[in-house]
Tab-separated table of C-alpha atoms in Angstrom:
chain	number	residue	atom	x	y	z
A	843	UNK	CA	-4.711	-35.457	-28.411
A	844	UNK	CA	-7.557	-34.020	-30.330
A	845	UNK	CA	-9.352	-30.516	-28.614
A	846	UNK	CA	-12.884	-31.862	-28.139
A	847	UNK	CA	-10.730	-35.342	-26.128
A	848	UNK	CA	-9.039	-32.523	-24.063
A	849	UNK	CA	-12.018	-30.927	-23.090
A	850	UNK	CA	-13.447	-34.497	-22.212
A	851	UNK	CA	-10.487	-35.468	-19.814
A	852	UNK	CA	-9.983	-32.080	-18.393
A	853	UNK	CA	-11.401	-28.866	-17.320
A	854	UNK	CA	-11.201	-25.451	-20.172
A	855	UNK	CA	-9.915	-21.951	-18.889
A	856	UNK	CA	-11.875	-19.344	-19.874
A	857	UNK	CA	-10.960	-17.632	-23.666
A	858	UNK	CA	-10.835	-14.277	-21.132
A	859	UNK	CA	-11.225	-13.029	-17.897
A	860	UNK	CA	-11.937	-9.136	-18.898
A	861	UNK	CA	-14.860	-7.859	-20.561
A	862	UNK	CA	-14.642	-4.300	-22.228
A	863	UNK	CA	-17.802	-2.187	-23.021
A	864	UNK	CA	-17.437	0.661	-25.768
A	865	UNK	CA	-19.098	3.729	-24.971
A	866	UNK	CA	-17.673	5.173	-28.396
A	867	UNK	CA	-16.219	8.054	-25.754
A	868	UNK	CA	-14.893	5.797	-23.139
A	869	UNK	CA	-14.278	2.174	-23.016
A	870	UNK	CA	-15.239	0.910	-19.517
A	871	UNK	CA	-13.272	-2.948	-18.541
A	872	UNK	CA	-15.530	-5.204	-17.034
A	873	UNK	CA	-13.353	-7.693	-14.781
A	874	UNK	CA	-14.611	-11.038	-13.779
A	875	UNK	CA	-11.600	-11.225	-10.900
A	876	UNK	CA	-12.892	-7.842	-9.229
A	877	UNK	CA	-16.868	-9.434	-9.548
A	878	UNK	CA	-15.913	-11.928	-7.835
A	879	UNK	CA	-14.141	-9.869	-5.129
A	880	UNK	CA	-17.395	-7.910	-4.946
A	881	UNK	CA	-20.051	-11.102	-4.820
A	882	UNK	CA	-17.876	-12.717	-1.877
A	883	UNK	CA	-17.999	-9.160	0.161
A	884	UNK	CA	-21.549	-9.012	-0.002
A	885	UNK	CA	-22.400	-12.256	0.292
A	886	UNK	CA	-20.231	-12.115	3.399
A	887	UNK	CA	-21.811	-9.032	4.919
A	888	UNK	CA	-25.748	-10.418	4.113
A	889	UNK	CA	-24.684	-13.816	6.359
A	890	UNK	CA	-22.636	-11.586	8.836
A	891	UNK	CA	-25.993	-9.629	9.486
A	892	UNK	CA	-28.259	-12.589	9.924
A	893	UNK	CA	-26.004	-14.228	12.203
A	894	UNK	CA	-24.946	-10.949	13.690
A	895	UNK	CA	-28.768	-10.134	14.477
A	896	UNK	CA	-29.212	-13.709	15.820
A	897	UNK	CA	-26.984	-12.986	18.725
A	898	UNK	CA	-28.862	-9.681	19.998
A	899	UNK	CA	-27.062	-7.644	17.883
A	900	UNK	CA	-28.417	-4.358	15.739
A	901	UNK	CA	-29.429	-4.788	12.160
A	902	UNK	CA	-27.242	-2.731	9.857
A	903	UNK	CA	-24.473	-3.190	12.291
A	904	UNK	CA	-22.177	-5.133	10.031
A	905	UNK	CA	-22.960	-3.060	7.009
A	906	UNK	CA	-21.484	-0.305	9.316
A	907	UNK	CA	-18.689	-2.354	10.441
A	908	UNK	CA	-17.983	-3.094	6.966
A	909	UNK	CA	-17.593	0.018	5.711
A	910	UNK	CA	-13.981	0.277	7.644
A	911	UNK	CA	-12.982	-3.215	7.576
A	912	UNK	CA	-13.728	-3.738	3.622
A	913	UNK	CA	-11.112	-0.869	2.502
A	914	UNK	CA	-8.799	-2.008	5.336
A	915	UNK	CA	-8.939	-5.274	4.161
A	916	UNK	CA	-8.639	-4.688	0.170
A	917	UNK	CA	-5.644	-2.510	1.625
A	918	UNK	CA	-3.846	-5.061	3.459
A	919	UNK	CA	-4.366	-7.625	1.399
A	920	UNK	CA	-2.739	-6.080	-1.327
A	921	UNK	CA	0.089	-4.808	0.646
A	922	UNK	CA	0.695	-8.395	1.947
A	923	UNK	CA	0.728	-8.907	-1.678
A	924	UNK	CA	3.515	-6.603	-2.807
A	925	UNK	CA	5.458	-7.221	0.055
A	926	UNK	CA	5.693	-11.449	-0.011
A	927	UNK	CA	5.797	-10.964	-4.066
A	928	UNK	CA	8.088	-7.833	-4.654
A	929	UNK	CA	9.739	-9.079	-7.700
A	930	UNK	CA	6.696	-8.526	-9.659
A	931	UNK	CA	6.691	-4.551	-9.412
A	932	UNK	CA	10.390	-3.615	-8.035
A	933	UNK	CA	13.682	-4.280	-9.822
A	934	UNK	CA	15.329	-3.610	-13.234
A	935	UNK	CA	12.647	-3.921	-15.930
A	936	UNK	CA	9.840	-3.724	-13.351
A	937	UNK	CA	7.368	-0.948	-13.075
A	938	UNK	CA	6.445	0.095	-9.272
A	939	UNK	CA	3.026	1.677	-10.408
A	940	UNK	CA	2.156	-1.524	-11.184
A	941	UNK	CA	1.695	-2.187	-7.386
A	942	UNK	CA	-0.835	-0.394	-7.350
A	943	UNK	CA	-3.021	-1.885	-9.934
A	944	UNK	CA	-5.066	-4.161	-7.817
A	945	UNK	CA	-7.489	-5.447	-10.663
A	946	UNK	CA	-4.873	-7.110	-12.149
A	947	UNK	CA	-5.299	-9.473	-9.033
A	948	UNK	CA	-3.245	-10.442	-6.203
A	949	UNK	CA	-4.240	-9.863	-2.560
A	950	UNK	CA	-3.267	-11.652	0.313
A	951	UNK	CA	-5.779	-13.173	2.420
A	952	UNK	CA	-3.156	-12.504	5.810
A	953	UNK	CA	-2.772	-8.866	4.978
A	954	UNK	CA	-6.545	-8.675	4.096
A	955	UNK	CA	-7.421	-10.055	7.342
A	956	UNK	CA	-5.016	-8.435	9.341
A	957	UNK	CA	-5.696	-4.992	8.217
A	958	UNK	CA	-9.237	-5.648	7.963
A	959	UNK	CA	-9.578	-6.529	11.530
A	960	UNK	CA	-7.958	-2.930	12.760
A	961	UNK	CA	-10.363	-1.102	10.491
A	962	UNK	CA	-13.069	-3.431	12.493
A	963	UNK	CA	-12.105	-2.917	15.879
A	964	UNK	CA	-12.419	0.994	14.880
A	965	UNK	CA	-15.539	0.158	13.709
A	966	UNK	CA	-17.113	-1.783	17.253
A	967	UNK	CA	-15.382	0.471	19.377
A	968	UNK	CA	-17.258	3.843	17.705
A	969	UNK	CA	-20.525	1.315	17.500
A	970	UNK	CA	-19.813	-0.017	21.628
A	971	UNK	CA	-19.612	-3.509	19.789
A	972	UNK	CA	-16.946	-6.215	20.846
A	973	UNK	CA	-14.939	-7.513	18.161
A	974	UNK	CA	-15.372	-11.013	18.805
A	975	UNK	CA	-18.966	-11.059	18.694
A	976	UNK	CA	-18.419	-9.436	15.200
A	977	UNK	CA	-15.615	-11.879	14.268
A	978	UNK	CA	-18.154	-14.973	15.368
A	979	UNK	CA	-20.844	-13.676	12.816
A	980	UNK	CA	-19.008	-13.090	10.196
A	981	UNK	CA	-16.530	-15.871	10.008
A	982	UNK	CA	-18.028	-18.528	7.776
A	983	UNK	CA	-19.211	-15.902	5.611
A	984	UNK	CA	-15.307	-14.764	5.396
A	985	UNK	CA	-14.547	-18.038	4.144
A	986	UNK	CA	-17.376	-18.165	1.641
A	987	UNK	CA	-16.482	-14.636	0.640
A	988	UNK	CA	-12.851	-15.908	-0.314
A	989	UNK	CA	-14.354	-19.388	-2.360
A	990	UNK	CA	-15.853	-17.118	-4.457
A	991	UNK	CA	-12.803	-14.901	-4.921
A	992	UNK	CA	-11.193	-17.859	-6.243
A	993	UNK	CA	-13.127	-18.281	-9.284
A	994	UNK	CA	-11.543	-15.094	-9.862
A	995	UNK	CA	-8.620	-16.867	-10.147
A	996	UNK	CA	-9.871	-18.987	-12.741
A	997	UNK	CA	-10.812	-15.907	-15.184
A	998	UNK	CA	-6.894	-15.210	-14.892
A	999	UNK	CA	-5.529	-18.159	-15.313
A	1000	UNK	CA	-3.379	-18.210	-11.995
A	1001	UNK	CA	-2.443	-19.892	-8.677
A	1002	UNK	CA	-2.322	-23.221	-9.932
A	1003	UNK	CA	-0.210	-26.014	-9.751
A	1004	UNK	CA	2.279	-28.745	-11.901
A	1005	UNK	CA	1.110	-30.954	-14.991
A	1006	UNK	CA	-1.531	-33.787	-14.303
A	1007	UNK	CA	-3.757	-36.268	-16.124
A	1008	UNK	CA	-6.621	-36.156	-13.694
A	1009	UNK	CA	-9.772	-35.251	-14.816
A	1010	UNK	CA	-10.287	-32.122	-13.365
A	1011	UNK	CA	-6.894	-31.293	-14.940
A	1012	UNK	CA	-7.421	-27.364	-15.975
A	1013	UNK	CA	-6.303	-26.266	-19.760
A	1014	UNK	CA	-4.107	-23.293	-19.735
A	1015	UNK	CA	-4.141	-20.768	-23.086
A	1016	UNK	CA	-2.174	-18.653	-24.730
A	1017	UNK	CA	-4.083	-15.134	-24.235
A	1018	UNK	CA	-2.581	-12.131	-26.651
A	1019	UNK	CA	-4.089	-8.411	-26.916
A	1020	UNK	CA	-4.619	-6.562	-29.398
A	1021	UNK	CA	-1.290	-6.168	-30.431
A	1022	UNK	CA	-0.869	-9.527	-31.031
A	1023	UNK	CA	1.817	-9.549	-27.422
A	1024	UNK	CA	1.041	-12.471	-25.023
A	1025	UNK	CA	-0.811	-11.333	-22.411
A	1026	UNK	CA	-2.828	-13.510	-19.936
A	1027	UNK	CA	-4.488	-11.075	-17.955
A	1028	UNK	CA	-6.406	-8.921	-20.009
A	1029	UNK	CA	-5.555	-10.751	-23.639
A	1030	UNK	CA	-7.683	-12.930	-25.332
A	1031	UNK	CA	-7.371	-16.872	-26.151
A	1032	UNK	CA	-7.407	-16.752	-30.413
A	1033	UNK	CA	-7.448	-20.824	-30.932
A	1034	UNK	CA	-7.031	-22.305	-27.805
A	1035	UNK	CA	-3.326	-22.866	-27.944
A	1036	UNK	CA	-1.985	-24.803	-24.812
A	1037	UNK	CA	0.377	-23.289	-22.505
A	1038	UNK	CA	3.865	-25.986	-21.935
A	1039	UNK	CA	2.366	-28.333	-18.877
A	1040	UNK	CA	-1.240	-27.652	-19.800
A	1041	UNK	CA	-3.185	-29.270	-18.415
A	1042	UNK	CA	-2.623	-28.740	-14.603
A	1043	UNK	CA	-3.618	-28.949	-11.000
A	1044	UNK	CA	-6.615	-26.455	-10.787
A	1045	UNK	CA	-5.572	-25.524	-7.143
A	1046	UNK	CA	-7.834	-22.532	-6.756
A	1047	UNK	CA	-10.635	-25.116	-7.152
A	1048	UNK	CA	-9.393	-27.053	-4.630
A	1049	UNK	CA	-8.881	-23.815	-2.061
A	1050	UNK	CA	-12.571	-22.991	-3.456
A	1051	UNK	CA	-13.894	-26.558	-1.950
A	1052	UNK	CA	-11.786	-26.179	0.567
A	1053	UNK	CA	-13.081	-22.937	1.775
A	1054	UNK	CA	-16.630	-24.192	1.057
A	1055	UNK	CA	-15.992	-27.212	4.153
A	1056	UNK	CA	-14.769	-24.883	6.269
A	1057	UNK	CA	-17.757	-22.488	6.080
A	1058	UNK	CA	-19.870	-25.390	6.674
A	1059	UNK	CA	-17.901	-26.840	9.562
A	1060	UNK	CA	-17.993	-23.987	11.199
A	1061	UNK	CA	-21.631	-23.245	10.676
A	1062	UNK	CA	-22.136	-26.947	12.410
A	1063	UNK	CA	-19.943	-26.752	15.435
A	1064	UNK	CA	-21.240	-22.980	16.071
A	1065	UNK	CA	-24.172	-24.427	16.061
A	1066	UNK	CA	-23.830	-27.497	18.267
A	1067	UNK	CA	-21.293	-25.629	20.765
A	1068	UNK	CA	-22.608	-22.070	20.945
A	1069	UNK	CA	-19.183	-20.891	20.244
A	1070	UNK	CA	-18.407	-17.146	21.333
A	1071	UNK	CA	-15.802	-14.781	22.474
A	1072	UNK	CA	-14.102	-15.326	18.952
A	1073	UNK	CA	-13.976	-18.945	18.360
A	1074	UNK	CA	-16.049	-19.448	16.003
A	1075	UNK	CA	-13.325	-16.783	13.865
A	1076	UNK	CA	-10.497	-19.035	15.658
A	1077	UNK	CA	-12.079	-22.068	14.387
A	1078	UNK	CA	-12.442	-20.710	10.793
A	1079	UNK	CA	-8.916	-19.552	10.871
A	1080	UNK	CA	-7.327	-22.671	11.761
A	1081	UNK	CA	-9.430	-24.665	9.132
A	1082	UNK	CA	-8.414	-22.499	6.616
A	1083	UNK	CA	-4.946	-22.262	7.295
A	1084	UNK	CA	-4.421	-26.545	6.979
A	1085	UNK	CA	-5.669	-26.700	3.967
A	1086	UNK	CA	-3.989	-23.771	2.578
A	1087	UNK	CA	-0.979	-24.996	3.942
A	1088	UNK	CA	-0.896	-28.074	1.654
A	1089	UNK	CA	-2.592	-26.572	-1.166
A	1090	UNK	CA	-0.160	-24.274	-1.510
A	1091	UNK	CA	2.932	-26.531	-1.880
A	1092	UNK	CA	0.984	-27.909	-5.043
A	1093	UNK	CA	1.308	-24.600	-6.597
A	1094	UNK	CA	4.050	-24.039	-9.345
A	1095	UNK	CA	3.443	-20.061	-9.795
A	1096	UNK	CA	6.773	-18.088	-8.609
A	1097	UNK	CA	7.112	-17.322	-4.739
A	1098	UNK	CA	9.204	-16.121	-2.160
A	1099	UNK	CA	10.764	-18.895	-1.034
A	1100	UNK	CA	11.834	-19.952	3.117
A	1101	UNK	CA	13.998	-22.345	4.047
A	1102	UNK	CA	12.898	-24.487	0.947
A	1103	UNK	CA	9.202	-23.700	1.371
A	1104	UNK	CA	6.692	-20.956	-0.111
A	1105	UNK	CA	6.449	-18.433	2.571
A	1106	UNK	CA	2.611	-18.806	2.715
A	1107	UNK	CA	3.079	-22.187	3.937
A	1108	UNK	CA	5.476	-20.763	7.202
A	1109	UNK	CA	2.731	-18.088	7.502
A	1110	UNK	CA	0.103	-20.521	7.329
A	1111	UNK	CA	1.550	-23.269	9.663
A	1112	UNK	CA	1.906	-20.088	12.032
A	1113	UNK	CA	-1.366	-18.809	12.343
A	1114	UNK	CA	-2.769	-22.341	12.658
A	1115	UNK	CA	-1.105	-22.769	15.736
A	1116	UNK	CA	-1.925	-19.518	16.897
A	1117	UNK	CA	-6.027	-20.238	16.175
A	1118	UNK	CA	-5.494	-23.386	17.816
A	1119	UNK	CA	-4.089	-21.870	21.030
A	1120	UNK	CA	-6.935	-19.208	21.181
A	1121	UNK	CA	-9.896	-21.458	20.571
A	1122	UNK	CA	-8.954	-23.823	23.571
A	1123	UNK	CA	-7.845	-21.071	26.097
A	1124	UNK	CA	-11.227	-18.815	24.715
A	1125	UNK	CA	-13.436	-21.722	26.182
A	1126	UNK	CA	-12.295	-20.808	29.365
A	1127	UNK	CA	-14.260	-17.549	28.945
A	1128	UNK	CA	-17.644	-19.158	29.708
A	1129	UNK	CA	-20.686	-19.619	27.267
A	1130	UNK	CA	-21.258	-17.186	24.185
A	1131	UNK	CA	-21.599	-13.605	24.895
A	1132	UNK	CA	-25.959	-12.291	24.303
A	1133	UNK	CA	-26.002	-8.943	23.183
A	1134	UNK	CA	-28.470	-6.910	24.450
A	1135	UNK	CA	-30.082	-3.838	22.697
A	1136	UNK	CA	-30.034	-0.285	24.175
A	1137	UNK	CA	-33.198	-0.222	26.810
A	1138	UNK	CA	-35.994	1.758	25.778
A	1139	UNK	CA	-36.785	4.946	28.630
A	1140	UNK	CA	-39.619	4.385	30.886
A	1141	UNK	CA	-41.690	7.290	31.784
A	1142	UNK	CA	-43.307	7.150	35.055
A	1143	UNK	CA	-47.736	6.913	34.853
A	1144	UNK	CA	-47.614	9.874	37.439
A	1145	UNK	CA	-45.296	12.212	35.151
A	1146	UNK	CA	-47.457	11.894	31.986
A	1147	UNK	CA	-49.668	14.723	31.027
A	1148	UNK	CA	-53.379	13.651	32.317
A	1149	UNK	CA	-52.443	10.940	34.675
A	1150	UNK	CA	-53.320	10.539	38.639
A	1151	UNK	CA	-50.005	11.252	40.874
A	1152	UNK	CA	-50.896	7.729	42.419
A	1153	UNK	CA	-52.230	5.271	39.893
A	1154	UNK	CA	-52.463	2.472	42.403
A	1155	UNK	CA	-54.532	4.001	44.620
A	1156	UNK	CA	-57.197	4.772	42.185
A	1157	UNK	CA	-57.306	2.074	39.860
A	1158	UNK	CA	-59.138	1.943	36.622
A	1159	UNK	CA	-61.958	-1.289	37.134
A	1160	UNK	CA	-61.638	-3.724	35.280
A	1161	UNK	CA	-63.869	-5.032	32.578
A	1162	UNK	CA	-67.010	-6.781	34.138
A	1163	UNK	CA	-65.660	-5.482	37.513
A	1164	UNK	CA	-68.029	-3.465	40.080
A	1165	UNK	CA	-66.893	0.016	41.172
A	1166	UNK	CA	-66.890	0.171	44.655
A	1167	UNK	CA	-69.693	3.542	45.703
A	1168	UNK	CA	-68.001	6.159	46.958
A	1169	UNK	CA	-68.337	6.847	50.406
A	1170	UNK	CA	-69.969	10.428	52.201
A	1171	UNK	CA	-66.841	11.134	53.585
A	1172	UNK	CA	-65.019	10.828	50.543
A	1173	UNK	CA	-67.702	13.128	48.007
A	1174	UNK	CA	-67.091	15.669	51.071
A	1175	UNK	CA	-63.668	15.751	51.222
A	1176	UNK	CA	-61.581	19.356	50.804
A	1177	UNK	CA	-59.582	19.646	47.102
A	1178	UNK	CA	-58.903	22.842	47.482
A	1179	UNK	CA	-54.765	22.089	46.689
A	1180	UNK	CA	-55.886	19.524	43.242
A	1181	UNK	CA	-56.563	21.629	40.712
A	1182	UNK	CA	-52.936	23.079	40.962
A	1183	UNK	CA	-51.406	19.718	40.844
A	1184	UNK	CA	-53.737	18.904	37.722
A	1185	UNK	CA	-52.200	22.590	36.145
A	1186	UNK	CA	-49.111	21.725	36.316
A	1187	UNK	CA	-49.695	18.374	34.999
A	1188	UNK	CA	-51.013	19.966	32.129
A	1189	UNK	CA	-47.802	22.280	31.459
């Protein structure tokens, strides 16, 4: 098969997925997977503040928020990471430090959210917020967020699965650095050589559609239902977690296997049930919470500088209104004790 039929019939990898400026004194690596990682966190906090305000709540909240739950997240999700795939850095051969290395992608999205939600219930408990309030707003922009981490996955040339002749088939290259040693994370494809299998189930695409559904079903039914006290997060959670659960025994890339299966598809078929169980017995909770902002301090008329002690006795008239005259009596009476009251009005 001739290249330009291959790129007709199926879909070409990038040549590279990092991009390295020379400075002449330093040489600074620009990485399209970490980008990505960046775009879907702030397109996820700009949505989480829009719906976040729509519910009562403050702007510049969910920035806040986000400061603790984004490193708590990146955190977890990498230690989910290690843990689930700790051949990679531990063993004979292996280097540890290379655990550490998180540009070199792979985070898990259970660890992420996991660990991201305890650095967000910090977060709403220093800001008097509830959590699932914040989990409501922000949950189809979580979604989105991790759509667009997976064209991240496309830059490096991972999490996909077995051979096909489909025609969204994705082309898989031979990357090599500069010293000429394979190397498909930061190397770069010479001629386009395909790797054995090539060209193959683009799985990250299909998570990336996947994810893209779920945003929008949730935006609908939120919508329709008024969904609160955390089911409109329950509801993005299950979604996510059946189609991740099949799209994950398409993949071919090495796992820690259970009981036959990847153990991302036990984890996944877990928490499904889990979100399933919360959004029904959540309903019970009654309609969506309204947040209401801090009230703003009323002074009393009679304790501001200048004002009569009793405004409703002596009312200003009104515009096209006729003051009523005073009477004798009244021009007569005694005021010997007001002009104290008015001095210490004006103290």
């Amino acid at each position: 098969m001739s290249a330009s039929s291959r790129v007709l019939a199926s879909i070409p990898s990038p040549d590279r997925g990092v991009w390295e400026i020379d400075l002449g004194f330093l040489t600074i690596p620009i990485r399209a997977y970490a980008l990505c990682i960046i775009l879907g966190i702030v397109i996820a906090i700009a949505w989480g503040e829009k719906r976040f305000q729509a519910r009562g709540g403050e702007k510049g909240a969910v920035t806040d928020i986000a400061v603790w739950a984004v490193p708590f997240g990146l955190v977890g999700g990498r230690l989910y990471h290690v843990a689930t795939d700790y051949y990679r850095y531990f063993g004979e051969g292996k280097n540890p430090l290379n655990a550490l290395k998180i540009w070199d992608g792979g985070l898990g999205i259970w660890g992420a959210i996991a660990l991201g939600a305890v650095g967000a219930w910090i977060a709403c408990r220093r800001k008097k917020i509830p959590l699932p309030v914040f989990a409501d707003a922000i949950a189809p922009g979580i979604v989105t967020a991790q759509a667009v981490g997976r064209i991240g996955n496309y830059f490096n040339q991972e999490l996909y699965g077995g051979p096909t002749t489909l025609p969204w088939g994705l082309e898989l290259y031979q990357r090599v650095n500069e010293a000429g040693i394979p190397d498909k994370l930061n190397g770069v494809a010479l001629d386009h050589t395909l790797i054995d299998g090539s060209p193959v189930h683009p799985t990250f695409l299909y998570e990336l559609v996947w994810n893209l559904l779920v945003a929008l079903l949730v935006v609908v039914v939120d919508h329709r239902l008024r969904l609160g006290h955390g089911r409109a997060f329950a509801l993005y959670v299950a979604g996510y977690t059946l189609g991740r659960g099949f799209i994950e025994m398409l993949r071919t890339d090495d796992a820690t296997m259970v009981l036959g299966l990847r153990i991302n598809v036990w984890v996944s078929a877990l928490v499904f049930i889990g979100a399933v169980v919360y959004f029904v017995l959540a309903a019970k909770r009654g309609p969506r919470e309204v947040l209401t902002r801090e009230p703003v301090a009323v002074i009393p008329v009679d304790e501001v500088p200048g004002t009569s002690e009793k405004p409703d006795e002596d009312p200003e008239p009104s515009p096209g209104a006729t003051a009523a005259p005073e009477t004798t009596e009244d021009a007569a009476e005694p005021t010997a004790d007001k002009p104290e009251k008015a001095t210490d009005k004006a103290e």
